[in-house]
Structure formats: structure tokens, C-alpha cells
Amino acid sequence: MDFSSLSLFFLSLISCLWCCLMCIDIYLCVTSHGFRVLKPKFSFIWFYVWFRFFPP
């Protein structure tokens, strides 16, 4: 397994994890009123992490 395929694997893994976390984030926001306060901060952290390590 060479480096490019390995990095591609990790990128897809992180993307999958990202999607799952965003779905959980949205789900919690919709179902629980308590999480609505934390929602913007939670999303901001993830967007920061995403753009920090995977700039467009």
C-alpha cells in the first residue's frame, strides 16, 4: 500500500466521520432544545478543524 492510497483512505475515513458527526449535530439540534445553544459552537469547531486541515 503506497502513500497516496493510504492518504486517500484516511481522507475518506475522515470525510465519513465528518458526515456522521454533522448528522448527529443536526439530529441533536432538532430533537433536543438544550443542544440548540451548543449547536453553533459545535459546528464552528468542526468547520475550523475541517478548513484547518483540508483547505478548499
PDB file of C-alpha atoms in Angstrom:
ATOM      1  CA  MET A   1       0.000   0.000   0.000  1.00  0.00           C
ATOM      2  CA  ASP A   2       1.612   3.208  -1.147  1.00  0.00           C
ATOM      3  CA  PHE A   3       1.314   6.618   0.453  1.00  0.00           C
ATOM      4  CA  SER A   4      -1.248   8.104  -1.956  1.00  0.00           C
ATOM      5  CA  SER A   5      -3.758   5.288  -1.486  1.00  0.00           C
ATOM      6  CA  LEU A   6      -3.186   5.401   2.271  1.00  0.00           C
ATOM      7  CA  SER A   7      -3.809   9.155   2.430  1.00  0.00           C
ATOM      8  CA  LEU A   8      -6.889   8.713   0.233  1.00  0.00           C
ATOM      9  CA  PHE A   9      -8.165   6.056   2.625  1.00  0.00           C
ATOM     10  CA  PHE A  10      -7.692   8.337   5.628  1.00  0.00           C
ATOM     11  CA  LEU A  11      -9.309  11.230   3.773  1.00  0.00           C
ATOM     12  CA  SER A  12     -12.402   9.155   3.000  1.00  0.00           C
ATOM     13  CA  LEU A  13     -12.463   7.872   6.584  1.00  0.00           C
ATOM     14  CA  ILE A  14     -12.328  11.413   7.987  1.00  0.00           C
ATOM     15  CA  SER A  15     -14.979  12.551   5.493  1.00  0.00           C
ATOM     16  CA  CYS A  16     -17.258   9.730   6.609  1.00  0.00           C
ATOM     17  CA  LEU A  17     -16.660  10.611  10.268  1.00  0.00           C
ATOM     18  CA  TRP A  18     -17.319  14.282   9.469  1.00  0.00           C
ATOM     19  CA  CYS A  19     -20.661  13.448   7.845  1.00  0.00           C
ATOM     20  CA  CYS A  20     -21.678  11.269  10.784  1.00  0.00           C
ATOM     21  CA  LEU A  21     -20.802  13.999  13.268  1.00  0.00           C
ATOM     22  CA  MET A  22     -22.700  16.639  11.303  1.00  0.00           C
ATOM     23  CA  CYS A  23     -25.741  14.334  11.145  1.00  0.00           C
ATOM     24  CA  ILE A  24     -25.550  13.774  14.916  1.00  0.00           C
ATOM     25  CA  ASP A  25     -25.128  17.525  15.393  1.00  0.00           C
ATOM     26  CA  ILE A  26     -28.239  18.293  13.304  1.00  0.00           C
ATOM     27  CA  TYR A  27     -30.184  15.453  14.928  1.00  0.00           C
ATOM     28  CA  LEU A  28     -29.412  16.731  18.432  1.00  0.00           C
ATOM     29  CA  CYS A  29     -30.334  20.266  17.402  1.00  0.00           C
ATOM     30  CA  VAL A  30     -33.679  19.130  16.027  1.00  0.00           C
ATOM     31  CA  THR A  31     -34.599  16.719  18.840  1.00  0.00           C
ATOM     32  CA  SER A  32     -33.192  18.448  21.902  1.00  0.00           C
ATOM     33  CA  HIS A  33     -33.797  22.102  22.733  1.00  0.00           C
ATOM     34  CA  GLY A  34     -30.865  22.080  25.161  1.00  0.00           C
ATOM     35  CA  PHE A  35     -28.412  21.388  22.352  1.00  0.00           C
ATOM     36  CA  ARG A  36     -29.609  24.352  20.332  1.00  0.00           C
ATOM     37  CA  VAL A  37     -27.394  26.594  22.466  1.00  0.00           C
ATOM     38  CA  LEU A  38     -24.339  24.411  21.813  1.00  0.00           C
ATOM     39  CA  LYS A  39     -25.109  23.927  18.112  1.00  0.00           C
ATOM     40  CA  PRO A  40     -23.331  26.972  16.641  1.00  0.00           C
ATOM     41  CA  LYS A  41     -20.228  26.428  18.751  1.00  0.00           C
ATOM     42  CA  PHE A  42     -20.113  22.711  17.902  1.00  0.00           C
ATOM     43  CA  SER A  43     -20.449  23.383  14.192  1.00  0.00           C
ATOM     44  CA  PHE A  44     -17.888  26.182  14.315  1.00  0.00           C
ATOM     45  CA  ILE A  45     -15.300  23.861  15.897  1.00  0.00           C
ATOM     46  CA  TRP A  46     -15.859  21.284  13.163  1.00  0.00           C
ATOM     47  CA  PHE A  47     -15.718  23.856  10.371  1.00  0.00           C
ATOM     48  CA  TYR A  48     -12.498  25.216  11.858  1.00  0.00           C
ATOM     49  CA  VAL A  49     -10.948  21.737  12.044  1.00  0.00           C
ATOM     50  CA  TRP A  50     -12.101  20.954   8.512  1.00  0.00           C
ATOM     51  CA  PHE A  51     -10.724  24.156   6.946  1.00  0.00           C
ATOM     52  CA  ARG A  52      -7.559  23.984   9.045  1.00  0.00           C
ATOM     53  CA  PHE A  53      -6.561  20.533   7.803  1.00  0.00           C
ATOM     54  CA  PHE A  54      -8.427  20.391   4.477  1.00  0.00           C
ATOM     55  CA  PRO A  55      -8.443  23.874   2.952  1.00  0.00           C
ATOM     56  CA  PRO A  56     -10.628  24.190  -0.180  1.00  0.00           C
TER      57      PRO A  56
END
